[in-house]
Amino acid sequence: MAMICKRLFFFVFLFISFNHMQAQKGIIPEPYTVLLQEGNFSFSPRTIVSFNAEVLADEVVVFNDFLIKYYGISLKTYSKVPPPNAVYLKLDKSLQGEAYQLEIKSTQILITGTETGIFRGLMTLFQLLPADFNGTANLPCLLIQDAPRFAWRGMHLDVCRHFFPKEDVMKYIDYLAMYKMNTFHWHLTDDQGWRIEIKKYPELTSIGGWRKGTLIGHASDETQKTDTARYGGFYTQDEVKEIVDYAAKRHITVVPEIEMPGHSLAAVTSYPWLSCKKASDGVATGWGVFENVFCTSDSVFTFLENVLDEITPLFPGEYIHIGGDECPKVNWKTCPVCQTRIKELNLKSEEELQSWFIQRVEKHINSKGKKIIGWDEILEGGLAPNAAVMSWRGMESGVEAAKQKHFVVMTPVSHCYFDYYQGNPAAEPLAIGGYTPLAKVYDFEPVPAELNAEEAKYILGAQANLWTEYIGDFSHVGYMLFPRLLALSEVLWSPAVQRDYVSFRSRLLTQFDRLDRFKINYARSIFEIKKTVVSDTIKRQLSVELSQEFQQGDIYYTLDGTTPSTTSMIYAKPFSVLSDCELKATVFDKDGKEKGKTSQTFSVSKSSGASIKLTYPPSPYYNYGSPYTLVDGILGRIPWNGKEWLGFSDNDFEAVIDLGKSETVSSVKVDVLKAEISWIYMPEHMTVSLSSDGKDFYVANDWSLQNDPEAGRTIGVVIKPSTARYVKVNLKKFGEIPTGKPGAGNGAWLFVGEIIVN
Ligand code: ACM
Ligand code: ZN
């Protein structure tokens, strides 16, 4: 595509009116270049869309569909020579793929490109219409030249944990189209439900599509409760065709996911002969990882091939997703069929058996002219020859696969899991855990620095995943998706050098007006008051700073747990917290309307505000910048929220706290997390050592899980009151996750929230 000189852009920019800036300000993802020009195009109900009906009819129908659905307006269409005052769509084969050019002149709007490019251009035009569009609008004259950075710009939806009917799925596809995403990853089968009709195996949906109840609350709650309402649903093949066609008309490819060999309890419940044990306790009603998986018998492969033979013709895209994640191998270890298979094939382990399983399925899918993509566990035991990898547990597997010359889609839990919290959990609907705020998504870079230019070509792009264990209705889907989808779309579409969070944030406000108009639910978490507990290690005090991403008014606060009003203390500068208290803060705008809030309980101890050093760094995925979070007077929250916890996976934990002067120390406690469903375990052992000089330490006391297996989240030791300035805490990680638990065989994580010295 032709380059537009950025300097020229600035020159012209000086002459444009405020209106122009307003109109252009809203586009997300930000186009490659926008050249604003003098003049306006007057968009009115008389504006006509002119196009070549043989090739561009679908694009026009869909554009009109967007106008009708979201603005209640439609345009007349005309398939001959463009009259004045027309939107003229013209194929231009010199532009490739998704590239387009959108030119607004005072007499005409001209969009050129391939069919796909023109559709993306129409979505830009859709965004240029103001949020209060009522059929007429003055659009600024401009020239946009645009093309995406990545070929795979995906968004996933889990319809198994909760089911969303066809109409919701279509709305979801609309949302993706609006923001120029091009891939919809449809997670269709899992332990909690099989959601696609397979004519040869009707019980997959008549039995496997339904469960007897659903977990209430969080999977890591102490006591587990389940309701007794039969829950489920599925898509008929006709509905699937309709959805795939709907997506295709929006230039979105649907990638179906049929999970194997794990996450297959719904299938195994429908046909128990699919499992090693030839039995099942039923479709799962709770969340997690289940041991009852597909056996490796020949009849399982016949079944899977028959299923895939019905799946592949329904999805015209290149890839079929075969899952491959989180497959417990316990049953395989004792199953005569699986063990014979291992011997006959001369395999070394159950991991190699899984690799063989995936390769066998790959051969079949390849024979149908399709390719497989799978979660990054498919690297274990050897990657199937033509497989693409979805790197979810981090970026490392993606790097490894790219180095092996396999295509990769990046979707790391650190940046791309939209089921994680996006704001203060106290103010958010219940979520699985984690912390992925908008700014973090915006900060995501899909191409890791350790890849050279040749290897980087294997990174197809990225996607975010929306697992729905805790998302029961479609409005909540909107809440988790927006505004993070907008950040992701800009990461994946716009040039990396152009990325600018401040600019994005200002354009976001325009988008919020549109989402309001379209009655699409979105999270307002970024309007929350941000609180930062800043280190005042000289005074050894907690100092609390309050701020807003968007200045919406003054912040008023209380420290006694009462609800703030405009007569409460007004926030002017950071304040000290010297004893246990409950902070509540609210922003009121000039009309006294509440605009955002926050709250926080502080537990102040001798270590609060002390200086702290960690001997080994936390995992980069669960390290929010500073070890100070362990002495900030804030216990980690449950469900775990990455921001308040530091996570350790490679190393044990060692911290040295400097109390600043000699103090009497009589107890040391540590706030640790137990969330086995997320692979997070209590430590095996804790040692507390004291020192007066920070060099010579003596062991004051220790604790072990073995002696205290029922320990709660705060573990610790009492010490004969001793004088010390330095306190060292060592925690030994749990080790390997036991058989039968989620993540069995992997190393357990250790999460630490606070160290409390008294
Ligand atoms: C996954 O989140 N289990 C892919
Ligand atoms: Zn078996």
mmCIF file of C-alpha atoms and ligand atoms in Angstrom, residues 161 257 259 263 325-326 375-377 392 413 417 465 467, ligand 1:
data_model
loop_
_atom_site.group_PDB
_atom_site.id
_atom_site.type_symbol
_atom_site.label_atom_id
_atom_site.label_comp_id
_atom_site.label_asym_id
_atom_site.label_seq_id
_atom_site.Cartn_x
_atom_site.Cartn_y
_atom_site.Cartn_z
ATOM 1 C CA ARG A 161 -19.975 -24.018 30.340
ATOM 2 C CA GLU A 257 -13.272 -26.691 18.435
ATOM 3 C CA GLU A 259 -12.040 -31.192 22.271
ATOM 4 C CA HIS A 263 -12.443 -32.259 28.301
ATOM 5 C CA ASP A 325 -5.335 -29.179 26.588
ATOM 6 C CA GLU A 326 -5.463 -30.451 30.156
ATOM 7 C CA TRP A 375 -3.743 -25.809 22.618
ATOM 8 C CA ASP A 376 -0.054 -25.774 23.448
ATOM 9 C CA GLU A 377 -0.063 -29.140 25.257
ATOM 10 C CA TRP A 392 -2.134 -20.227 26.105
ATOM 11 C CA VAL A 413 -3.407 -16.209 30.031
ATOM 12 C CA TYR A 417 -8.071 -14.331 29.024
ATOM 13 C CA ASN A 465 -10.555 -16.363 25.019
ATOM 14 C CA TRP A 467 -14.469 -19.050 28.952
HETATM 15 C C1 ACM B 1 -7.354 -23.589 28.311
HETATM 16 O O1 ACM B 1 -7.545 -22.497 28.851
HETATM 17 N N1 ACM B 1 -7.534 -24.715 28.999
HETATM 18 C C2 ACM B 1 -6.925 -23.697 26.942
#
